[in-house]
Amino acid sequence: MTADPSEPVPRDWWKSAVVYQVYPRSFMDSDGDGIGDIPGIRQRLDYLQRLGVDVLWLSPVYKSPMDDNGYDISDYYDVDPLFGTLADLDDLIADLHERGMKLVMDLVVNHTSSAHPWFQESRSSKDNPKRDWYWWRPPRPGHSPGEPGAEPTNWGSAFSESAWTFDPDTGEYYLHLFASSQPELNWENPEVRQAVYSMMNWWLDRGVDGFRMDVINLISKVVHDEPPDLRDGIRGGPDRQPGPIDTVRFGDPGPHVLHGPRVHEFLQEMHREVFAHRPPGLLTVGETPATTVEQGLLYTDPARAELQMVFQFEHVDLDSGPGGKWDLAPATSRDLIDSLAQWQEGMGEIGWNSLYLGNHDQPRCVSRFGDDSPEHRDRSAKALATVLHLLRGTPYIYQGDELGMANAPFRDINDTRDIESHNAYRAALARGQDPDAAMEAIRYKGRDNARTPMQWDASEHAGFTTGSPWLEVNPDHVTVNAAAQVNDPDSVFSHYRKLIKLRHQEPVVVHGTFTRLLRDGEDVHGYLRRLDGRELLVVANLSSKEGLEAAVPDAPTWAASELVLSNAPEPAERDRIVLGPWEARVYRRG
Ligand code: TEU
């Protein structure tokens, strides 16, 4: 729904918006170097407008050594030549605004790249004015610097290494919760915070419409008054919380770095310095791993003036065992719906949810939560989208999910590129794990599953590039691609279009209350959305089982009421609701 630029923007416009995430490296390559870029995105705006999305979230395009594909920034004020120029980005912003669409940038300020001049200065000497812009600590007393065990704390990083790297020049360690080339910024230092706020204001003044804030709940660390001011984490043990850290080898930094004592103070300061004086029309969403509903409310309660919404991880950690992300654990559709419903009920009328099943860090949702077999792929992709998009919150579509793109058939580690997977694979082998077992976990959970090039058509490289793609195109692109779907009324693409239209046309989808139904359903799930006498019933069979009844209250009346949307042929029965494999229906009354 392209917004009418003459109309005043409602304060909570983002509640009726649908956001599309573009991973620039894999979306569209315009110059044949095999890597997507900004001019390539501009070439595909008609496609996104036809889909009907309102906002583009652009994963990082800033100058970067690309150790973590751009989430390691060396210059916040410039675009990396791989992706284009600042002028290209200005043109993209102008194109989108002309179409009544918006652009949200990725804000990665928990850490920078070690190539960033701030860090270069900071590491140059202990008394450099920017030394305290990062977290430097001396070796653990009684240990020889650089030797295992001398790290200031036993924390592990999300990329399967120690969270500390020794710098022989200054004889100290610096902290990094991700790669060693992603040093943590010290938000305790007001100069750091002001530098971040100026950069954000620079981009907003340039026409950007908001920010997706990377791991923003990590910016405040627990600093003790008594030395050591940073304390060791818990290792291993039965009551260990699932998460990315390998606590067999390291201590869990979580309790020391997540939702720190000043995180809300910093976010409220950011709001005052960057957003409070600006007209409505901006979007802010924080990526907040390991967040509870209660914490989610603190971040998104408008009265607290912090964030509009957060990406919480509960439903994307369901299939992580005690050993963390790579310790695969079974998760059922019931687990998924239980988690989504808990956040619906928990956010209530105060907070606000982001609605997502995929992004550039998660495997493809149709493979993970659906069924990507040829028989069920389309219908399960549509069923998952139906259940997700009609919930209370702002939906996020990850590029390619609107086509039903699935996980890739990686043969071995050499088929992948992601630093997280490579480090995890190396660590697994170092622990003596069988390479096939390690590769099986990466095939199932690896982030590269989401990063294979966008499948535009059935040609050699799926219309993504005329060169050789940085990551192999999924061979199923010959059948699963945009060209085959954009004009097919029964395609996954068209189903997403209908869902987006429903959100744009039905206030009950945006502002309606949420009531869970079929709480005990293993495979069949349902909920009601209500607003001023208008009701939408959403029911879905999230399994490949045949003929499952959705025994909702008043089913006969519902079965006879208006069927607004479904991913299966018109049901014969009009007195009860019986769903086929991966069948989803949306009924309306009032
Ligand atoms: O992700 C943070 C984060 O939580 C992920 O690392 C997550 O733990 C893991 O990937 C799940 O498998 C953000 C960005 O989205 C990610 O791409 C970056 O690698 C990371 O921060 C560091 O910037």
XYZ file of C-alpha atoms and ligand atoms in Angstrom:
613
model
C 0.000 0.000 0.000
C 1.925 2.928 -1.199
C 1.374 5.711 1.336
C -0.083 8.993 -0.065
C 2.804 11.460 0.609
C 0.270 14.332 1.067
C -1.503 12.487 3.894
C -0.126 13.076 7.461
C 1.615 9.881 8.655
C -0.322 8.322 11.552
C 1.822 7.998 14.699
C 1.558 4.181 14.674
C 1.758 3.711 10.889
C 4.227 0.885 11.406
C 1.461 -1.257 12.919
C -0.148 -1.696 9.506
C 3.116 -1.956 7.600
C 4.732 -5.061 6.148
C 8.539 -5.084 6.051
C 10.650 -6.909 3.471
C 14.229 -7.798 4.428
C 16.829 -7.529 1.681
C 20.184 -9.271 2.188
C 22.097 -7.186 -0.357
C 24.805 -9.747 -1.021
C 22.208 -12.227 -2.319
C 19.336 -10.156 -3.737
C 20.364 -8.906 -7.208
C 23.758 -8.377 -8.852
C 23.876 -5.573 -11.427
C 27.557 -5.662 -12.413
C 28.271 -9.357 -12.873
C 30.729 -9.715 -9.981
C 28.546 -12.429 -8.471
C 27.654 -10.294 -5.436
C 24.356 -8.465 -5.089
C 24.383 -4.674 -4.941
C 22.245 -1.548 -4.568
C 21.725 -0.881 -8.308
C 20.510 -4.492 -8.445
C 17.936 -3.788 -5.734
C 16.762 -0.754 -7.699
C 16.206 -3.011 -10.707
C 13.777 -5.147 -8.682
C 11.555 -2.516 -7.076
C 8.604 -3.259 -9.376
C 8.666 -6.822 -8.009
C 8.582 -5.567 -4.406
C 5.870 -3.040 -5.195
C 3.791 -5.798 -6.822
C 4.219 -7.881 -3.659
C 2.790 -4.897 -1.777
C 5.369 -4.402 0.967
C 5.709 -0.991 2.618
C 9.229 -0.963 4.029
C 12.570 -2.371 2.950
C 14.963 -3.387 5.710
C 18.411 -3.375 4.149
C 21.013 -5.532 5.866
C 24.329 -3.658 6.139
C 25.823 -2.030 3.011
C 28.410 0.074 4.878
C 32.171 -0.109 4.269
C 33.323 -3.427 5.730
C 36.078 -6.075 5.448
C 33.063 -8.440 5.154
C 34.301 -10.950 7.727
C 30.654 -11.233 8.833
C 29.147 -10.065 5.541
C 28.860 -6.445 6.584
C 27.967 -6.846 10.260
C 31.571 -5.728 10.821
C 31.564 -2.068 9.848
C 34.722 -0.024 9.202
C 32.981 3.204 8.089
C 29.412 4.069 9.100
C 29.278 7.043 6.718
C 29.993 5.254 3.453
C 28.735 2.405 1.277
C 31.060 -0.493 0.473
C 32.108 -0.461 -3.224
C 30.948 -4.087 -3.424
C 27.397 -2.768 -2.974
C 27.761 0.563 -4.804
C 28.073 4.190 -3.746
C 26.375 6.663 -1.417
C 24.773 8.148 -4.531
C 23.333 4.710 -5.385
C 21.839 4.525 -1.898
C 20.409 8.044 -2.220
C 18.831 6.944 -5.503
C 17.352 3.854 -3.860
C 15.897 5.993 -1.058
C 14.428 8.386 -3.652
C 12.995 5.502 -5.722
C 11.330 3.999 -2.672
C 9.885 7.292 -1.458
C 8.530 7.968 -4.942
C 6.700 4.645 -4.662
C 5.383 5.503 -1.186
C 7.742 2.944 0.366
C 10.379 3.374 3.072
C 13.969 2.273 3.728
C 15.204 1.015 7.093
C 18.957 0.673 7.547
C 20.742 -1.915 9.710
C 22.383 -0.229 12.731
C 25.350 -2.279 13.979
C 26.682 -0.367 16.973
C 27.217 -3.021 19.621
C 30.511 -3.594 17.875
C 32.513 -2.258 14.962
C 35.005 -3.893 12.649
C 38.568 -4.078 14.007
C 39.422 -2.189 10.803
C 37.362 0.800 11.924
C 39.593 3.868 12.602
C 38.044 4.084 16.107
C 39.486 0.659 16.945
C 42.737 1.296 15.139
C 43.238 4.323 17.381
C 42.046 2.461 20.470
C 44.529 -0.405 19.996
C 47.426 1.923 19.144
C 48.330 2.587 22.806
C 46.924 2.217 26.290
C 46.680 5.997 26.714
C 45.062 6.731 23.383
C 41.969 8.933 23.869
C 39.877 6.190 22.231
C 41.265 3.377 24.402
C 38.085 3.402 26.473
C 35.884 3.274 23.385
C 36.281 -0.490 23.554
C 36.596 -3.103 26.323
C 40.291 -3.629 27.094
C 41.370 -5.648 30.125
C 44.734 -6.948 31.433
C 45.417 -10.704 31.458
C 43.931 -12.718 34.326
C 46.318 -12.338 37.302
C 48.771 -15.228 37.704
C 48.567 -16.213 34.044
C 51.105 -15.518 31.323
C 49.606 -13.132 28.764
C 48.339 -14.761 25.600
C 48.302 -18.231 27.158
C 45.003 -20.169 27.369
C 43.370 -19.280 30.698
C 44.842 -15.787 30.779
C 41.712 -14.296 29.226
C 40.147 -11.703 31.585
C 36.969 -13.845 31.787
C 36.072 -17.336 30.552
C 33.382 -16.019 28.184
C 32.735 -17.684 24.842
C 31.719 -15.812 21.686
C 28.664 -16.592 19.489
C 31.148 -17.784 16.870
C 32.583 -20.680 18.913
C 35.759 -18.955 20.159
C 36.886 -17.140 23.291
C 35.261 -13.707 23.551
C 38.700 -12.190 24.208
C 41.662 -11.635 21.881
C 45.124 -10.773 23.151
C 46.884 -7.738 21.686
C 50.639 -8.277 22.163
C 51.452 -4.618 21.347
C 49.654 -3.268 24.410
C 49.709 -6.524 26.405
C 45.963 -6.458 26.965
C 42.866 -8.291 25.718
C 39.876 -6.790 23.934
C 36.290 -8.118 24.113
C 34.262 -9.397 21.140
C 31.030 -11.389 21.547
C 31.134 -12.303 17.854
C 34.224 -12.566 15.640
C 37.624 -11.314 16.831
C 37.311 -8.751 14.025
C 34.126 -7.383 15.693
C 35.347 -5.656 18.902
C 32.627 -4.552 21.355
C 32.035 -0.804 21.648
C 32.029 0.518 25.207
C 28.654 2.237 25.610
C 29.598 3.204 29.166
C 31.637 5.951 27.454
C 29.349 8.917 26.588
C 31.625 9.862 23.670
C 30.821 6.515 22.054
C 27.097 7.065 22.499
C 27.217 10.601 21.086
C 29.227 9.360 18.094
C 26.528 6.756 17.428
C 23.664 9.242 17.782
C 25.331 11.713 15.370
C 25.754 8.951 12.818
C 22.098 7.915 13.181
C 20.948 11.527 12.801
C 23.157 11.872 9.696
C 21.394 8.934 8.030
C 17.893 10.114 9.040
C 18.691 13.584 7.691
C 19.676 11.813 4.463
C 16.166 10.372 4.138
C 16.460 6.964 5.806
C 13.207 5.948 7.535
C 14.473 4.085 10.558
C 16.751 1.394 11.912
C 16.887 -2.304 12.629
C 19.294 -2.374 15.569
C 21.696 -5.315 15.676
C 21.994 -7.137 19.060
C 20.952 -3.919 20.770
C 20.303 -5.671 24.096
C 24.064 -6.372 24.411
C 25.203 -2.720 24.621
C 25.220 -2.550 28.448
C 27.564 -4.950 30.273
C 27.474 -5.816 34.004
C 30.471 -3.968 35.510
C 31.207 -4.736 39.171
C 32.662 -2.103 41.506
C 35.096 -4.568 43.058
C 37.809 -6.074 40.758
C 37.532 -8.021 38.655
C 34.858 -5.744 37.283
C 33.896 -8.339 34.685
C 33.132 -11.790 36.098
C 33.369 -15.327 34.726
C 30.301 -17.026 33.276
C 28.732 -20.364 34.156
C 30.067 -23.345 32.203
C 28.095 -26.351 31.009
C 25.845 -28.079 33.547
C 22.276 -29.368 33.330
C 20.523 -26.004 33.890
C 22.319 -24.302 31.064
C 20.068 -22.059 28.876
C 19.953 -22.873 25.117
C 21.821 -20.233 23.073
C 24.728 -19.712 20.717
C 27.537 -20.076 23.275
C 29.471 -23.370 23.567
C 29.534 -23.645 27.389
C 31.328 -26.959 27.284
C 34.490 -24.991 26.473
C 33.562 -21.497 27.729
C 31.581 -19.633 30.361
C 28.233 -18.184 29.269
C 28.534 -14.370 29.029
C 24.720 -14.060 28.783
C 23.960 -12.950 32.360
C 26.839 -10.428 32.129
C 26.052 -8.836 28.772
C 22.343 -9.370 28.011
C 19.813 -6.706 29.105
C 22.567 -4.966 31.123
C 21.877 -2.499 33.960
C 21.966 0.593 31.702
C 20.400 -0.784 28.494
C 17.069 0.991 28.993
C 18.812 4.217 30.023
C 20.864 4.107 26.814
C 17.840 3.373 24.606
C 15.849 6.182 26.218
C 18.806 8.524 25.688
C 19.033 7.406 22.037
C 15.309 8.079 21.621
C 15.731 11.584 23.023
C 18.818 12.352 20.917
C 17.669 10.821 17.631
C 13.930 10.167 17.340
C 11.953 12.331 19.791
C 12.263 15.537 17.737
C 11.354 13.948 14.449
C 7.870 13.663 12.884
C 6.185 10.234 12.934
C 7.112 8.021 9.997
C 10.214 6.299 11.339
C 10.529 2.633 12.242
C 12.687 1.227 15.036
C 13.126 -2.483 15.747
C 15.717 -3.971 18.063
C 17.282 -7.412 17.578
C 17.228 -8.799 21.117
C 18.334 -12.436 21.500
C 17.361 -14.249 24.719
C 14.507 -11.865 25.596
C 11.511 -12.764 27.747
C 8.013 -11.343 27.294
C 8.518 -9.186 30.380
C 11.733 -7.739 28.937
C 10.010 -7.347 25.555
C 7.380 -5.158 27.226
C 10.069 -2.955 28.777
C 11.637 -2.366 25.362
C 8.391 -1.761 23.437
C 6.022 -0.036 25.860
C 5.508 3.346 24.094
C 5.356 5.099 27.473
C 9.042 4.195 27.974
C 10.140 5.749 24.614
C 12.699 3.101 23.674
C 11.821 0.883 20.667
C 8.651 0.214 18.654
C 9.245 -3.540 18.542
C 11.908 -6.203 19.022
C 13.000 -9.406 17.309
C 12.798 -11.931 20.130
C 14.335 -15.384 19.549
C 12.150 -17.773 21.546
C 10.571 -19.483 18.512
C 13.841 -19.668 16.597
C 15.626 -21.312 19.537
C 12.985 -24.050 19.995
C 15.080 -26.586 18.050
C 18.277 -25.791 19.993
C 19.216 -28.426 22.603
C 21.162 -27.922 25.861
C 24.357 -27.883 23.772
C 23.266 -24.732 21.984
C 22.347 -23.876 18.431
C 24.142 -26.812 16.807
C 22.689 -29.325 19.258
C 19.621 -30.140 17.168
C 16.442 -30.749 19.171
C 12.979 -31.694 17.868
C 10.382 -28.889 17.864
C 6.728 -29.336 16.961
C 4.220 -26.945 15.413
C 2.571 -26.927 18.847
C 5.833 -25.586 20.338
C 5.881 -22.895 17.652
C 2.286 -21.811 18.176
C 2.666 -21.947 21.980
C 5.593 -19.547 21.685
C 3.938 -17.156 19.220
C 0.722 -17.153 21.273
C 2.613 -16.435 24.476
C 4.067 -13.309 22.887
C 0.674 -12.315 21.466
C -0.901 -12.565 24.907
C 2.172 -11.148 26.673
C 2.473 -7.999 24.560
C -1.265 -7.419 24.884
C -2.361 -3.829 24.235
C 0.908 -2.270 25.540
C 3.861 -3.817 23.678
C 4.112 -4.680 20.010
C 5.465 -7.775 18.251
C 7.623 -8.165 15.201
C 6.334 -11.240 13.323
C 9.021 -13.326 11.604
C 9.932 -16.938 10.884
C 13.082 -16.241 8.899
C 15.943 -13.833 8.336
C 19.601 -13.917 7.214
C 20.601 -15.764 10.428
C 17.974 -18.501 10.321
C 17.439 -21.506 8.034
C 14.565 -21.260 5.550
C 11.218 -21.340 7.380
C 9.491 -23.705 4.909
C 12.251 -26.280 5.522
C 12.321 -25.720 9.302
C 8.688 -25.217 10.286
C 6.954 -26.432 7.091
C 7.521 -29.318 4.692
C 9.765 -28.555 1.700
C 8.970 -31.785 -0.124
C 7.580 -31.134 -3.665
C 4.173 -32.425 -2.508
C 3.763 -30.024 0.405
C 6.162 -27.115 -0.111
C 3.767 -24.575 -1.620
C 0.899 -25.297 0.721
C 3.071 -25.378 3.841
C 4.767 -22.103 2.843
C 1.328 -20.501 2.463
C 0.041 -22.025 5.713
C 2.995 -20.689 7.723
C 2.598 -17.234 6.174
C -1.147 -17.218 6.903
C -0.662 -18.134 10.551
C 2.140 -15.567 10.977
C 0.847 -12.572 9.002
C -2.570 -12.374 10.659
C -1.171 -12.215 14.155
C -0.999 -8.933 16.073
C 2.302 -7.261 15.139
C 4.386 -6.104 12.193
C 5.222 -8.900 9.697
C 8.730 -9.249 8.278
C 9.257 -11.160 5.052
C 12.783 -12.420 4.447
C 13.743 -12.282 0.780
C 12.704 -15.453 -1.002
C 10.313 -16.728 1.665
C 7.516 -15.193 -0.458
C 8.523 -17.712 -3.142
C 8.801 -20.662 -0.750
C 12.606 -20.820 -1.079
C 14.032 -23.773 0.896
C 17.293 -24.819 2.549
C 20.165 -25.576 0.214
C 21.699 -29.039 -0.405
C 25.181 -28.165 0.929
C 27.417 -31.198 0.283
C 30.215 -30.256 2.657
C 31.649 -27.286 4.533
C 33.294 -25.976 1.358
C 29.835 -25.267 -0.065
C 29.283 -22.764 2.749
C 30.774 -19.311 3.431
C 29.456 -18.210 6.833
C 32.014 -17.482 9.566
C 29.597 -18.797 12.223
C 29.267 -22.169 10.475
C 32.967 -22.457 9.683
C 33.980 -21.713 13.272
C 31.345 -24.113 14.634
C 32.474 -26.860 12.231
C 36.125 -26.397 13.202
C 35.219 -26.400 16.918
C 33.119 -29.554 16.489
C 35.967 -31.407 14.823
C 38.353 -30.148 17.529
C 35.993 -31.753 20.080
C 36.283 -34.982 18.116
C 32.792 -34.786 16.578
C 32.236 -36.758 13.382
C 32.457 -34.404 10.347
C 29.199 -35.745 8.877
C 27.350 -35.100 12.120
C 28.817 -31.594 12.299
C 27.852 -30.987 8.670
C 24.330 -32.317 9.302
C 23.806 -29.598 11.929
C 25.094 -26.937 9.526
C 22.927 -28.251 6.715
C 19.894 -27.929 9.032
C 20.701 -24.712 10.949
C 23.413 -22.954 8.985
C 22.819 -19.286 8.090
C 23.938 -19.816 4.476
C 20.623 -21.598 3.906
C 19.044 -18.156 3.945
C 21.834 -16.555 1.950
C 21.741 -18.472 -1.333
C 21.026 -16.028 -4.171
C 17.466 -14.866 -4.817
C 15.740 -17.059 -7.391
C 14.404 -14.700 -10.035
C 14.050 -17.210 -12.897
C 15.049 -20.679 -14.131
C 18.207 -19.581 -15.968
C 21.720 -20.738 -14.993
C 22.231 -18.444 -11.995
C 18.513 -17.867 -11.412
C 18.734 -14.387 -13.000
C 20.725 -13.214 -9.953
C 23.996 -12.583 -11.776
C 25.659 -12.853 -15.169
C 28.900 -13.755 -13.309
C 29.553 -16.600 -10.875
C 27.591 -16.209 -7.631
C 29.494 -15.817 -4.323
C 27.363 -18.680 -2.974
C 25.863 -21.360 -5.228
C 22.277 -20.857 -6.311
C 19.901 -23.528 -4.958
C 19.410 -26.034 -7.819
C 15.655 -26.030 -7.184
C 15.512 -22.542 -8.746
C 14.536 -24.183 -12.021
C 11.052 -24.665 -10.560
C 11.006 -22.289 -7.577
C 11.486 -18.744 -8.900
C 9.795 -15.353 -9.137
C 9.188 -15.463 -12.899
C 7.087 -18.608 -12.437
C 5.059 -17.083 -9.627
C 4.424 -13.332 -10.023
C 1.546 -13.833 -12.467
C 0.287 -17.145 -11.099
C -2.757 -16.471 -8.871
C -2.146 -19.763 -7.001
C 1.533 -19.186 -6.281
C 3.148 -18.677 -2.885
C 3.983 -15.145 -4.081
C 0.312 -14.431 -4.796
C -0.702 -15.805 -1.400
C 1.704 -13.385 0.290
C 0.209 -10.574 -1.812
C -3.288 -11.461 -0.572
C -2.104 -11.539 3.056
C -0.450 -8.131 2.707
C -3.592 -6.735 1.068
C -5.722 -8.128 3.919
C -3.521 -6.327 6.467
C -3.793 -3.103 4.493
C -7.565 -3.335 4.106
C -8.698 -4.921 7.387
C -8.259 -2.850 10.575
C -9.049 -5.997 12.592
C -5.755 -7.490 11.366
C -3.849 -4.449 12.609
C -5.660 -3.426 15.769
C -7.807 -6.471 16.647
C -7.386 -8.428 19.875
C -5.875 -11.930 19.791
C -7.631 -14.962 21.255
C -6.006 -18.367 21.037
C -8.222 -21.361 20.174
C -7.499 -25.097 20.061
C -4.852 -24.729 22.807
C -4.407 -28.492 22.998
C -4.066 -28.971 19.252
C -0.931 -30.921 18.290
C -1.181 -30.177 14.554
C -4.325 -28.059 14.121
C -4.104 -24.520 15.437
C -6.431 -21.553 15.480
C -6.977 -18.047 16.770
C -9.454 -15.213 16.584
C -8.839 -11.558 15.819
C -11.589 -9.200 16.960
C -12.252 -5.469 16.511
C -15.522 -3.592 16.894
C -17.688 -6.635 16.119
C -15.531 -7.657 13.202
C -13.981 -11.117 13.573
C -11.384 -13.105 11.680
C -10.882 -16.806 12.389
C -7.538 -18.262 11.349
C -7.211 -22.059 11.391
C -4.399 -24.211 10.031
C -3.264 -27.824 9.936
C 0.531 -27.537 10.274
C 1.189 -31.177 9.423
C 1.036 -33.540 6.448
C -1.828 -35.431 8.078
C -5.124 -35.750 6.223
C -8.590 -34.662 7.430
C -7.901 -33.009 10.753
C -10.908 -31.218 12.259
C -10.585 -27.683 13.612
C -13.184 -28.023 16.383
C -13.373 -24.330 17.197
C -16.313 -22.960 19.220
C -19.291 -22.318 16.930
C -17.579 -24.221 14.113
C -20.762 -24.813 12.057
C -21.447 -21.063 11.939
C -17.879 -20.339 11.035
C -17.839 -23.049 8.382
C -20.805 -21.341 6.766
C -19.381 -17.823 7.003
C -17.245 -15.919 4.466
C -14.005 -17.708 3.560
C -11.664 -14.754 2.946
C -8.511 -16.702 2.153
C -7.338 -20.308 1.903
C -4.517 -22.259 0.336
C -6.691 -25.162 -0.783
C -9.750 -25.755 -2.992
C -13.107 -24.499 -1.662
C -14.159 -26.882 1.131
C -17.196 -29.059 0.422
C -18.418 -29.162 4.025
C -20.186 -26.012 5.241
C -21.060 -27.276 8.704
C -17.677 -28.183 10.098
C -14.036 -27.332 9.423
C -11.908 -30.268 8.296
C -8.430 -29.441 7.057
C -6.181 -31.311 4.672
C -2.353 -31.441 4.903
C -0.925 -27.938 5.547
C -4.329 -26.415 4.820
C -4.992 -22.933 6.218
C -8.225 -20.949 6.118
C -9.286 -17.461 7.115
C -12.981 -16.866 7.830
C -14.566 -13.459 8.410
C -17.782 -12.301 9.981
C -19.275 -9.149 11.432
O 22.859 -11.598 15.010
C 22.964 -11.800 16.376
C 22.578 -13.133 16.740
O 21.885 -13.341 17.651
C 23.007 -14.176 15.828
O 24.353 -14.226 15.823
C 22.519 -15.473 16.270
O 22.949 -15.798 17.487
C 22.988 -16.503 15.387
O 23.329 -16.072 14.160
C 21.872 -17.422 15.230
O 22.363 -18.404 14.513
C 23.239 -10.334 14.559
C 23.173 -10.322 13.042
O 21.857 -10.552 12.652
C 24.113 -11.402 12.561
O 24.030 -11.569 11.162
C 25.520 -11.021 12.951
O 26.376 -12.065 12.629
C 25.598 -10.754 14.455
O 24.530 -9.990 14.977
C 26.825 -9.924 14.748
O 26.639 -8.641 14.188
